[in-house]
Coordinates of C-alpha atoms in Angstrom, one line a residue:
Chain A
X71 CA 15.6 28.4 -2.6
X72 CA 16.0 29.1 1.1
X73 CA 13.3 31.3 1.7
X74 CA 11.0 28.3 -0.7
X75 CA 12.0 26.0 1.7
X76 CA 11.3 28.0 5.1
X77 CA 7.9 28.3 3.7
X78 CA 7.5 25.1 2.9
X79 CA 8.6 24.4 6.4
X80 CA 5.7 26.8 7.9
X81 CA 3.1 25.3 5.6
X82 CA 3.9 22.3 7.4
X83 CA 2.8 23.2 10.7
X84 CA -0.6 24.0 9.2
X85 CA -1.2 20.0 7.7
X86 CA -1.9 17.5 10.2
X87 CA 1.2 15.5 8.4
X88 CA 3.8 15.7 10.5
X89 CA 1.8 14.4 13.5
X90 CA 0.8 11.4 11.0
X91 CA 4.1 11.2 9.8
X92 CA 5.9 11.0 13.1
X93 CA 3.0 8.5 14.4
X94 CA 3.7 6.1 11.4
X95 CA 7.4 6.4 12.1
X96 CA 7.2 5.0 15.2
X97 CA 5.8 1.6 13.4
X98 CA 8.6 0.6 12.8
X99 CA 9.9 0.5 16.4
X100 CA 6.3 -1.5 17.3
X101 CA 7.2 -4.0 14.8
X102 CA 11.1 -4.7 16.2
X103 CA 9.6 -4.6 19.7
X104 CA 6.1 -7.2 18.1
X105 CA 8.8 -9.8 16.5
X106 CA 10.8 -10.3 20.1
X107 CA 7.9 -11.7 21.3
X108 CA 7.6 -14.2 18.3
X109 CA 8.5 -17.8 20.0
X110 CA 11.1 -18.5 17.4
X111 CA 14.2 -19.2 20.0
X112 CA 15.8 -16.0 18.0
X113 CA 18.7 -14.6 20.6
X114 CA 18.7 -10.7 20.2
X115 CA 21.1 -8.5 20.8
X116 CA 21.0 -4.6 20.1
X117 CA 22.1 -5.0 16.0
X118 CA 19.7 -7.6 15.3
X119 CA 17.1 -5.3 16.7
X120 CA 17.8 -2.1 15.1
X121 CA 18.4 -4.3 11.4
X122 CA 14.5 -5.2 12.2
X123 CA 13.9 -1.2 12.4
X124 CA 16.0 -0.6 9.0
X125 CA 14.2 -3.4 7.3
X126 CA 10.7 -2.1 8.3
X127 CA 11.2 1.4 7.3
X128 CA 13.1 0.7 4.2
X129 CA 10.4 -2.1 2.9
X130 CA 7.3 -1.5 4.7
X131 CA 6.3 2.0 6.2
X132 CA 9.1 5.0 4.3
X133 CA 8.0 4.3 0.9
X134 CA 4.7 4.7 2.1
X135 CA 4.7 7.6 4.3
X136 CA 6.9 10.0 1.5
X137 CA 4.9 8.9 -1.4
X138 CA 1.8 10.2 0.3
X139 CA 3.3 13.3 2.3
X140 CA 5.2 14.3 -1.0
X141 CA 1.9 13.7 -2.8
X142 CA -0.1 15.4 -0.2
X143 CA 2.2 18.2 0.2
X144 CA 2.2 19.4 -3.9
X145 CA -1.7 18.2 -4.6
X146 CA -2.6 20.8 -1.8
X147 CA -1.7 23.2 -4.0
X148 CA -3.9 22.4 -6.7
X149 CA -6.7 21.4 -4.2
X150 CA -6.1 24.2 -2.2
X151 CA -6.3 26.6 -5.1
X152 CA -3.2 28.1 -4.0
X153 CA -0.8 27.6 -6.8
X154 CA -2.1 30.9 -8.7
X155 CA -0.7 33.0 -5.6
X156 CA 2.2 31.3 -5.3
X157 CA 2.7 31.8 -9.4
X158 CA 2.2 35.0 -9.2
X159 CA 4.9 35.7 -6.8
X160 CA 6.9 34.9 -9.3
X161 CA 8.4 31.5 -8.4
X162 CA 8.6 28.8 -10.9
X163 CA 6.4 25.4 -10.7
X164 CA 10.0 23.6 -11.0
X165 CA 11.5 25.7 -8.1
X166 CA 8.4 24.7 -5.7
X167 CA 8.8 21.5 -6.6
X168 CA 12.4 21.4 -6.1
X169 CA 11.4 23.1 -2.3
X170 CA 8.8 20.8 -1.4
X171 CA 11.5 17.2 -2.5
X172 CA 13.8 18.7 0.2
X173 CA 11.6 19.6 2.6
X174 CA 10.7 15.9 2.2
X175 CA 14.4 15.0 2.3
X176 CA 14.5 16.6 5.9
X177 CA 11.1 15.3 7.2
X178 CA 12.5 11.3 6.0
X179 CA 16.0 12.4 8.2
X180 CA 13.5 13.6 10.9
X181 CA 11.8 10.0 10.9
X182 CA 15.2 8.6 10.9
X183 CA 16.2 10.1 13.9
X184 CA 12.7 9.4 15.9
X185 CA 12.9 5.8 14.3
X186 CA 16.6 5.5 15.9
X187 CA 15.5 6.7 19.3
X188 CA 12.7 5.2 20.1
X189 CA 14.1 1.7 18.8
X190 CA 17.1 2.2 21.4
X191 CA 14.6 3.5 24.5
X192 CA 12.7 0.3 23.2
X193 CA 15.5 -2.0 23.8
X194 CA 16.6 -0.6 26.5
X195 CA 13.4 -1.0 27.9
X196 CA 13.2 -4.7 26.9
X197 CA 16.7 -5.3 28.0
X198 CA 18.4 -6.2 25.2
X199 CA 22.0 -5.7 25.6
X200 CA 23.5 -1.9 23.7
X201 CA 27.0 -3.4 22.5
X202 CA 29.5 -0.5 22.3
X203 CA 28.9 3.2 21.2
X204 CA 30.5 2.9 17.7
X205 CA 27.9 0.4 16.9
X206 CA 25.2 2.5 17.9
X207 CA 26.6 5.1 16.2
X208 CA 27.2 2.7 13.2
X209 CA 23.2 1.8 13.4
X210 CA 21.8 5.6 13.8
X211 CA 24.1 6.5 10.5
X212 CA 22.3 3.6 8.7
X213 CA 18.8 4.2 9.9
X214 CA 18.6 7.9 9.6
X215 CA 20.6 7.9 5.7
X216 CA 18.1 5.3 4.9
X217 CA 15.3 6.8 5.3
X218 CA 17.0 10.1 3.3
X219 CA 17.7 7.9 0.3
X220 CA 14.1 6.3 0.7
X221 CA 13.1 9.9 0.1
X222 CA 15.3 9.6 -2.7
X223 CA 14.4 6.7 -4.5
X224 CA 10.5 7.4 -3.9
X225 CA 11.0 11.0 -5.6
X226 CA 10.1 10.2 -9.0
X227 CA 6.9 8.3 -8.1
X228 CA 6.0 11.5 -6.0
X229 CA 6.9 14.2 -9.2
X230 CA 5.0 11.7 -11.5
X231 CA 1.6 11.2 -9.3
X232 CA 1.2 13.9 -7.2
X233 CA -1.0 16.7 -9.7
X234 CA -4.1 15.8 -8.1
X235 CA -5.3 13.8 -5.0
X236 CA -6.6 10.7 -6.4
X237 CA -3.4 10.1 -8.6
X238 CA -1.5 10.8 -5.4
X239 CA -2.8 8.0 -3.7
X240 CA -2.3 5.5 -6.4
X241 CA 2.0 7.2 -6.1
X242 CA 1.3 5.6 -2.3
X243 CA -0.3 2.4 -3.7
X244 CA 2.8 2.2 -6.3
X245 CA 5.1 3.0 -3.3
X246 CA 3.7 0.5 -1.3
X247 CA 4.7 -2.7 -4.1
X248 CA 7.5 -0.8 -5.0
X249 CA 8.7 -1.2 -1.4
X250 CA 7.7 -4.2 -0.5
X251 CA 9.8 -5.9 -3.3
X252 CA 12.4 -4.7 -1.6
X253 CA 11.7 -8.0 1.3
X254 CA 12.5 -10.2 -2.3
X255 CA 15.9 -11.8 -2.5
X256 CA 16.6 -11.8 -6.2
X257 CA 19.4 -10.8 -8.4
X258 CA 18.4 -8.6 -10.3
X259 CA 16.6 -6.9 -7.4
X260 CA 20.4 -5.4 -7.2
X261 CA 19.1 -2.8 -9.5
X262 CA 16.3 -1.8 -7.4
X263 CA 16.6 1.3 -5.8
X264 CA 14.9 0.1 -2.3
X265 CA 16.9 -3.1 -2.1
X266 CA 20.0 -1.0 -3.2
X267 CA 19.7 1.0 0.0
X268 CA 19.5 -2.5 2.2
X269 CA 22.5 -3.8 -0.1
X270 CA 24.5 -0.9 0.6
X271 CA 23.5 0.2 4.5
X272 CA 22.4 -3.6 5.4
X273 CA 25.5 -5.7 6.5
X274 CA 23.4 -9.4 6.3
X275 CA 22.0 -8.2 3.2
X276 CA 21.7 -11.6 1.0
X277 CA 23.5 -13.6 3.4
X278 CA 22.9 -17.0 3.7
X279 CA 21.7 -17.6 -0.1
X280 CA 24.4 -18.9 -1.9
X281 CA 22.9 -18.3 -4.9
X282 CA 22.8 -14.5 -4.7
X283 CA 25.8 -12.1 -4.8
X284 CA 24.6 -8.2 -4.5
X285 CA 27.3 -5.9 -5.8
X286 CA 27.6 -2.6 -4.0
X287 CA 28.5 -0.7 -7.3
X288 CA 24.9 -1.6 -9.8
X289 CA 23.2 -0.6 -6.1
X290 CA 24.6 3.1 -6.2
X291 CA 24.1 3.2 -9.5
X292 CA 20.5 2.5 -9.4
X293 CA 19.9 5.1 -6.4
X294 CA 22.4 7.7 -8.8
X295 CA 19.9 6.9 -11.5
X296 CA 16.7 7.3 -8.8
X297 CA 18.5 10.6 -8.4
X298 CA 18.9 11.6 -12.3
X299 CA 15.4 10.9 -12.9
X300 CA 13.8 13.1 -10.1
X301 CA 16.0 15.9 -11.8
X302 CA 14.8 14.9 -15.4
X303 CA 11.6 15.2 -14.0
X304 CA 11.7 18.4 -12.5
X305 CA 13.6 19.8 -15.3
X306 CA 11.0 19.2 -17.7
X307 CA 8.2 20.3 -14.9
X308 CA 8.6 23.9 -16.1
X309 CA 5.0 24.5 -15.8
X310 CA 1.9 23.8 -13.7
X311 CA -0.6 21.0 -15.1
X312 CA -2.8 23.2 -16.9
X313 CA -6.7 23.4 -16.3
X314 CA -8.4 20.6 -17.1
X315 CA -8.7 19.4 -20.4
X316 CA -12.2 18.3 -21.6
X317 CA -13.3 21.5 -20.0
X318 CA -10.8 23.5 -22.1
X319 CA -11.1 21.3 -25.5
X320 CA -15.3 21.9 -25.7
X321 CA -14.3 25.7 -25.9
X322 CA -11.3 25.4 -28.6
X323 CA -8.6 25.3 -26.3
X324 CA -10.0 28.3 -24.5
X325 CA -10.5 28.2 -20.8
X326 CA -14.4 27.9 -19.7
X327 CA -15.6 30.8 -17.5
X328 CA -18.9 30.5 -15.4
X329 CA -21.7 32.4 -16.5
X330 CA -23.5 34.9 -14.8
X331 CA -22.0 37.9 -12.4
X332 CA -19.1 35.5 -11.2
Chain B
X50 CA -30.6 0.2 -4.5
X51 CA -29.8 -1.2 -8.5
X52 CA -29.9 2.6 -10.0
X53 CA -27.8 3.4 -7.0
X54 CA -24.9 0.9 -7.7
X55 CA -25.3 2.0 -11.4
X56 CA -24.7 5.9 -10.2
X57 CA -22.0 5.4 -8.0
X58 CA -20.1 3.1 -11.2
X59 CA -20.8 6.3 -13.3
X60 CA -18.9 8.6 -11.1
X61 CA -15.5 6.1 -10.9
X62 CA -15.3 6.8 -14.9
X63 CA -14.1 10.0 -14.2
X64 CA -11.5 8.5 -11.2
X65 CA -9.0 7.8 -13.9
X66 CA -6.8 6.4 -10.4
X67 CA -9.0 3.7 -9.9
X68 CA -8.6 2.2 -13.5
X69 CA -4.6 2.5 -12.0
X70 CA -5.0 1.3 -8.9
X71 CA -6.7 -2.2 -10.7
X72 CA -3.5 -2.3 -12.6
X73 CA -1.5 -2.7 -9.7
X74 CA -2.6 -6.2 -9.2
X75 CA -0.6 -7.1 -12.3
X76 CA 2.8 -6.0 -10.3
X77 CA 2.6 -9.3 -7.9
X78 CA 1.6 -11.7 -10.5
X79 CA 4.9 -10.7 -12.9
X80 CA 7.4 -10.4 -9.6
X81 CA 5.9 -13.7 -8.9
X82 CA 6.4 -15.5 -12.4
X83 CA 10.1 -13.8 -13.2
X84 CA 10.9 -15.2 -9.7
X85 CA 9.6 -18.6 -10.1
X86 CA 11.3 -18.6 -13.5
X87 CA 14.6 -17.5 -12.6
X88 CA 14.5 -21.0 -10.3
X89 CA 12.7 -22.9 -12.5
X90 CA 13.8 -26.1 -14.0
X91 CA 12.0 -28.1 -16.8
X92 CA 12.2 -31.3 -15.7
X93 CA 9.6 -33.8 -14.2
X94 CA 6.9 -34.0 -16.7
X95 CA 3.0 -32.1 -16.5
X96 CA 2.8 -32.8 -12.8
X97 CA 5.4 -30.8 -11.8
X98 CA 4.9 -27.9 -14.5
X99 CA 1.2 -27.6 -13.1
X100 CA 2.8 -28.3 -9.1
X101 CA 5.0 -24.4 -10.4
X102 CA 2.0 -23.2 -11.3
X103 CA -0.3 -23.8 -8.0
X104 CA 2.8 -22.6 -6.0
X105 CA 2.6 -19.1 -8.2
X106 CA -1.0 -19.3 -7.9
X107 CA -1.1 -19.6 -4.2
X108 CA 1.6 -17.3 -3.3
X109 CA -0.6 -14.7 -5.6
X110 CA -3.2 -15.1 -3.2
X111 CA -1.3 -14.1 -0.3
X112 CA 0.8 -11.1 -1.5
X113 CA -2.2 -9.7 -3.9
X114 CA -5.0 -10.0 -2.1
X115 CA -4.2 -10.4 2.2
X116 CA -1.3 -7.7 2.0
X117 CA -1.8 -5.7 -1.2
X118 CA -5.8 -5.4 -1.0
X119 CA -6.5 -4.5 2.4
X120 CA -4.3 -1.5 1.1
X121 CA -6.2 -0.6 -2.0
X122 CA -9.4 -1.2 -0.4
X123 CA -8.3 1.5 2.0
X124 CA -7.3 3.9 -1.1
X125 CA -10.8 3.1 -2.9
X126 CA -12.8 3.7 0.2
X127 CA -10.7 6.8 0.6
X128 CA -11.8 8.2 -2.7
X129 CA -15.6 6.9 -2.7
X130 CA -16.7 8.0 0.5
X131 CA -14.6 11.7 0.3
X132 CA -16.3 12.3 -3.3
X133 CA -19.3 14.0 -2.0
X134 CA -17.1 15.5 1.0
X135 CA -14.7 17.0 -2.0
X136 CA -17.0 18.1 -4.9
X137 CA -19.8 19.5 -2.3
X138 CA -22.4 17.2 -4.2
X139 CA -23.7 15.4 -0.6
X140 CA -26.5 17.9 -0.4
X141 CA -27.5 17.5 -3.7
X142 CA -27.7 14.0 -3.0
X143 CA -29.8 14.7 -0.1
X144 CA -32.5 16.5 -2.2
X145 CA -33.4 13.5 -4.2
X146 CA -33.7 12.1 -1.5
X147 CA -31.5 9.8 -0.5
X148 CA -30.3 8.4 2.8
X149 CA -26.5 8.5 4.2
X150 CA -27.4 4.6 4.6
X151 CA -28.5 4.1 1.1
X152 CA -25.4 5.7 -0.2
X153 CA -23.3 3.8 2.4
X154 CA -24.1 0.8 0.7
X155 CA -24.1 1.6 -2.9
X156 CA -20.5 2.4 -2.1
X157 CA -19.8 -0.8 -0.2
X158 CA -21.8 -2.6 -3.1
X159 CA -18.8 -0.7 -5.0
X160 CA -16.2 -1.7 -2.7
X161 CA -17.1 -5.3 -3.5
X162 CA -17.6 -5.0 -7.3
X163 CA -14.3 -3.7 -7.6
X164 CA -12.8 -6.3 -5.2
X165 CA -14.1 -9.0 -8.0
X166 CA -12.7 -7.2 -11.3
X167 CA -9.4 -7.0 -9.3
X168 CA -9.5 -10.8 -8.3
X169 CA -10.5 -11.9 -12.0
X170 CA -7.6 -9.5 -13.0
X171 CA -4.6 -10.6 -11.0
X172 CA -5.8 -14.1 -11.5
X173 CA -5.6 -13.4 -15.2
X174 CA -2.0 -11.6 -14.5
X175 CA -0.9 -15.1 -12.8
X176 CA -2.2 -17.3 -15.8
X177 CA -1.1 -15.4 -18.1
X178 CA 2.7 -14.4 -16.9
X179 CA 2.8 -18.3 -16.3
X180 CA 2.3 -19.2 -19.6
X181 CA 3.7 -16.8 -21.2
X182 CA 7.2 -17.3 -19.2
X183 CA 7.2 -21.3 -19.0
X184 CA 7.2 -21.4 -15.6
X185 CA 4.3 -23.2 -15.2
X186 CA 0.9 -24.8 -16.6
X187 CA -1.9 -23.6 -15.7
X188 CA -4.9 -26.0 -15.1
X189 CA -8.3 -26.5 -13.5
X190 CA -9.2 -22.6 -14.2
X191 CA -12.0 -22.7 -13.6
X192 CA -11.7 -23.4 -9.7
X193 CA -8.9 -21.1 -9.9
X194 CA -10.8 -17.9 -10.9
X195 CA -13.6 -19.1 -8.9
X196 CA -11.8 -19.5 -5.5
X197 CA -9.9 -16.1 -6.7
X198 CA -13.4 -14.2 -6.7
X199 CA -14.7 -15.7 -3.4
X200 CA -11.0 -14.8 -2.2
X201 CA -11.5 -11.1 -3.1
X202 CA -15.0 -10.7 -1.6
X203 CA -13.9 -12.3 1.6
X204 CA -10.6 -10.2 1.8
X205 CA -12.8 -6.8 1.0
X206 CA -14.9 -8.5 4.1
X207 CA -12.0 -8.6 6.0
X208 CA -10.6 -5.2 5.0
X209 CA -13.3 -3.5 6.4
X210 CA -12.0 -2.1 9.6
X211 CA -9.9 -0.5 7.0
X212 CA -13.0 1.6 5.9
X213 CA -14.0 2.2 9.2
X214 CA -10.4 4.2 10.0
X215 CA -10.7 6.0 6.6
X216 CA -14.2 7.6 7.5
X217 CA -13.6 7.7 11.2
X218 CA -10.3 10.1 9.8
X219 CA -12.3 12.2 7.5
X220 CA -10.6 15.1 7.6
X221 CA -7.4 14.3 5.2
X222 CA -6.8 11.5 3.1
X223 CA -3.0 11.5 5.0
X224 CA -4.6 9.7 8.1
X225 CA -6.9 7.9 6.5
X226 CA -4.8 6.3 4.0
X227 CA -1.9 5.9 6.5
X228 CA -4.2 3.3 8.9
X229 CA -5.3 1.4 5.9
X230 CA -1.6 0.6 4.7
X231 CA -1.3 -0.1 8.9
X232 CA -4.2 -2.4 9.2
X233 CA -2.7 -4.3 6.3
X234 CA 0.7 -4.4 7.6
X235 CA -0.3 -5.3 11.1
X236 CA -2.3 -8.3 9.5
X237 CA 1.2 -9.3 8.0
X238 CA 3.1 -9.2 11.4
X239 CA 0.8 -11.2 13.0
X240 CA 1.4 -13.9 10.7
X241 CA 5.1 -13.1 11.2
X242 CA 4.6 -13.1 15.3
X243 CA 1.9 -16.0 15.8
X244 CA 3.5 -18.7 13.2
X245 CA 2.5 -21.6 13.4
X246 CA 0.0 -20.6 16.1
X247 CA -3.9 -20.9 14.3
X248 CA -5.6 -20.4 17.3
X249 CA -4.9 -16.6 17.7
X250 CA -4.8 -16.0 13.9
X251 CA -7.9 -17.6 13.1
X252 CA -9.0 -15.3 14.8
X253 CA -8.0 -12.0 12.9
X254 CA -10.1 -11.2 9.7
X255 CA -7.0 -11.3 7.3
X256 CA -5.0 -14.0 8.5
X257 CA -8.2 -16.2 9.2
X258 CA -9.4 -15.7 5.5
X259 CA -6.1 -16.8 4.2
X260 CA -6.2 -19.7 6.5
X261 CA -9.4 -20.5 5.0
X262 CA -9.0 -20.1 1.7
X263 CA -5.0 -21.7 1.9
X264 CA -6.7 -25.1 2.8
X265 CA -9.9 -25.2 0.2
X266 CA -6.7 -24.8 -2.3
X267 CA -4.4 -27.4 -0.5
X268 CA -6.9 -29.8 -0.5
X269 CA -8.7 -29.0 -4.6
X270 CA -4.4 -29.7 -5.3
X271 CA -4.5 -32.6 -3.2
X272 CA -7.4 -34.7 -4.7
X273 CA -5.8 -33.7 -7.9
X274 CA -2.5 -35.2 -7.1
X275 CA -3.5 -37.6 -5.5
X276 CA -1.4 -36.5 -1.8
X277 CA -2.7 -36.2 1.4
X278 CA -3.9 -32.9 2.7
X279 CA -5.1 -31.1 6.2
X280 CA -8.8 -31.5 5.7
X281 CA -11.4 -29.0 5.2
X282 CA -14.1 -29.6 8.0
X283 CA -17.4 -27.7 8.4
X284 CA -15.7 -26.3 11.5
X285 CA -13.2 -24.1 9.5
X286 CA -16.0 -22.7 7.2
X287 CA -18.2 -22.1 10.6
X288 CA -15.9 -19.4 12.1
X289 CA -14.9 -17.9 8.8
X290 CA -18.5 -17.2 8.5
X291 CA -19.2 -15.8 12.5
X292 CA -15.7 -14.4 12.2
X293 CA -16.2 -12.0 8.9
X294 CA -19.7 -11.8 9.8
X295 CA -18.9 -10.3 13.0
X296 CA -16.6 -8.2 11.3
X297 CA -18.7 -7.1 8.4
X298 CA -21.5 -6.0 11.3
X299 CA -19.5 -4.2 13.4
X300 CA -17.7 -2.8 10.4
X301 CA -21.0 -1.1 8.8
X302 CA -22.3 -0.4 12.0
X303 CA -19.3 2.0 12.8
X304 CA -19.4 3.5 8.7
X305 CA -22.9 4.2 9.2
X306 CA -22.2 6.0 12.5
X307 CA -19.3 8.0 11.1
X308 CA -20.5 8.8 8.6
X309 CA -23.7 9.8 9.7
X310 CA -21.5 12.2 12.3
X311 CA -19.3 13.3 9.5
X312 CA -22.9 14.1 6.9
X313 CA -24.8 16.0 10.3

């Protein structure tokens, strides 16, 4: 698994997605920094600042960003034609699968960190008070295990969409709503994986509705059961999609071969 | 340019996503209706069963179509203008002959086809969730899918910088996709940021469409309740014509130009 993953790693540095990645990371911070200026007579301090930068990663850009990098990064193989070589080697469809989640699992800690830094260099620079080090410390554990158990709960929309390009982009689409109800307050949102993560990591997390009471236990459950699923997933994902179906059914199941010298 | 729009429908049988992607505008509809339901109580007659349902309506109109189309416009785009790029069929196309600006707008002619089935859809989704959960009666349907439809085209209007960032980014879908979902969320934050404040958000595409299209539904609810309402002038319908017109030209000017660059 650790040599699947170190060449995951180098593939990496040939895609153009880790410059996207890190680029849509930093949206978060433009959208803290976008609602100071918002003339609402809102007092900030360094907490309220960095909640803005949890809130907008967890509901608005991570979904979004792994859903299509974890979609990008296993429909390149089938686009790429490359998944024949790699078969070959042998290593198992699950195992590459398995390679490519935790690759993702680093890359979302990666945006964590860049998400935590720049959103402290951006208060600094708009001089919004830092409060003591154990709260900063407190806010760089939240942002950065956030955006690892975003990775998480996105997972199985990632193993379920990502055999082909077009499907990959509706996982992102998906990703997208499936984020953004995370903003909803809502009971039974408790049992929502993304609004888990904000119940757990989020102190003011349902505040001020008395008509909602989030329960830390249903919300670890629900991110547990985000967890069994991507494993249910890959443990059925024994094999590769095969080759295309209609093609294969016109010829009795056979695969079609092109004519001529090919 | 008929045969065109007919070939380019053809192809998006075999984009299986698309059909998906439709889908997706049943998700706000149902969040909407369990969430109105879960606060809903039965008392105060038609009026106020028909006042739930507006309130569904209209708040279907801002999470489906100014956050959640802008996005899937992106995605279609995405996947109609990278079709030649991705099966190598663009020469082919060439031979017939037929000019990057023909196909250009077959597939914005697509763009906007779509963008109606999706509005007749999630419209459908919010009538039909409504009813089917209580929360709500729906009435005057008629305006309702109409003003849905115009809603669509104008947000596909508005979306169009979208496009422009998709081509413009032609080399992976990653990038391409990634400025769509941005465009759509940056339309969102302005709302959050300028509250309150028309005069700048008139001015952007999204925001000024839903400004738009918020008070030809404030005031249709109004005459039928009998309330008073901001009123519509001929002033609001002016610059939401110069300001998607703009947009739409400078939109298809910059497609045409990419994509030209892009085709050689």
């Amino acid at each position: 698994m650790g040599k699947l993953i170190k060449t995951e790693i180098w593939k990496l540095k040939r895609y153009s997605v880790l410059k996207a990645g890190l680029a849509m990371g930093a949206l978060s911070t433009v959208l803290a920094v976008a609602l100071t200026f918002a003339n609402d007579g809102t007092v900030w301090n360094i907490s309220l600042f960095l909640r803005n930068i949890l809130l907008a990663n967890c509901t608005y850009f991570s979904p979004i960003i792994f859903a299509l990098l974890g979609g990008n990064f296993i429909s390149r193989e089938f686009s790429g034609d490359t998944l024949k070589a790699i078969q070959t080697i042998p290593v198992s469809y699950r195992k590459l699968l398995a390679g490519k989640l935790v690759v993702l699992a680093g890359l979302a800690l990666l945006f964590g960190v860049e998400s935590y830094l720049l959103g402290v260099l951006a208060a600094w620079l708009l001089g919004i008070s830092m409060g003591a080090g154990p709260l900063l410390l407190a806010w760089a554990l939240r942002i950065i295990l956030a955006n690892v158990l975003v990775a998480v709960a996105v997972a199985p929309i990632v193993l379920l969409t990502a055999s082909a390009t077009s499907a990959s982009l509706v996982g992102t689409a998906l990703a997208f709503v499936y984020g953004y109800f995370g903003n909803v307050e809502w009971q039974p949102l408790n049992y929502h994986p993304i609004k888990a993560i904000l119940i757990l990591l989020d102190p003011e997390c349902g505040t001020g509705f008395d008509f909602i009471h989030y329960q830390p236990l249903p919300a670890a459950l629900s991110l547990a059961a985000a967890l069994l699923i991507t494993c249910l997933l890959l443990a059925i994902k024994g094999r590769a999609p095969a080759a295309p179906r209609a093609a294969m059914a016109k010829n009795g199941g056979r695969q079609v071969r092109a004519k001529g010298w090919s | 340019m008929l045969s065109l729009l007919k070939c380019e429908a053809w192809k998006l049988k075999r984009q299986k996503g698309i059909a998906i992607l439709t889908l997706l505008g049943l998700l706000f509809p149902l969040l909407l209706s369990l969430l109105e339901k879960s606060g809903f109580s039965a008392d105060g007659g038609r009026a106020a069963f028909e006042k739930e349902f507006d309130y569904i309506f209209r708040c279907n109109l801002v999470y489906s179509f100014t956050i959640f189309l802008p996005c899937l416009v992106g995605i279609l785009a995405a996947i109609l203008f990278f079709m030649e790029r991705d099966c190598d069929t663009y020469k082919n196309l060439r031979a017939v002959p037929l000019s990057a600006r023909q196909l250009i707008f077959a597939k914005i002619g697509i763009l906007y086809l779509w963008a109606v089935v999706y509005s007749i859809l999630t419209t459908l989704a919010t009538v039909a969730f409504t009813a089917l959960l209580g929360c709500g009666l729906p009435y005057n349907l008629l305006f309702k899918f109409g003003i849905s439809v115009l809603c669509g085209i104008l947000a596909t209007t508005a979306s169009l910088p979208a496009v422009v960032f998709v081509i413009y980014f032609n080399q992976t879908y990653l990038v391409s996709v990634l400025l769509s979902f941005g465009y759509a969320i940056s339309n969102w934050l302005a709302l959050v940021i300028f509250r309150g404040n028309n005069a700048i958000l008139d001015w952007l595409p999204i925001n000024g469409t839903l400004n738009w299209v918020g008070l030809v539904v404030i005031n249709r609810e109004a005459a039928h309740f009998g309330t008073a309402a901001q009123p519509l002038t001929p002033q609001n319908t002016l610059h939401l014509v110069v300001l998607l017109g703009l947009t739409f030209a400078f939109s298809l000017v910059l497609i045409i130009r990419f994509y030209k660059k892009w085709a050689g």
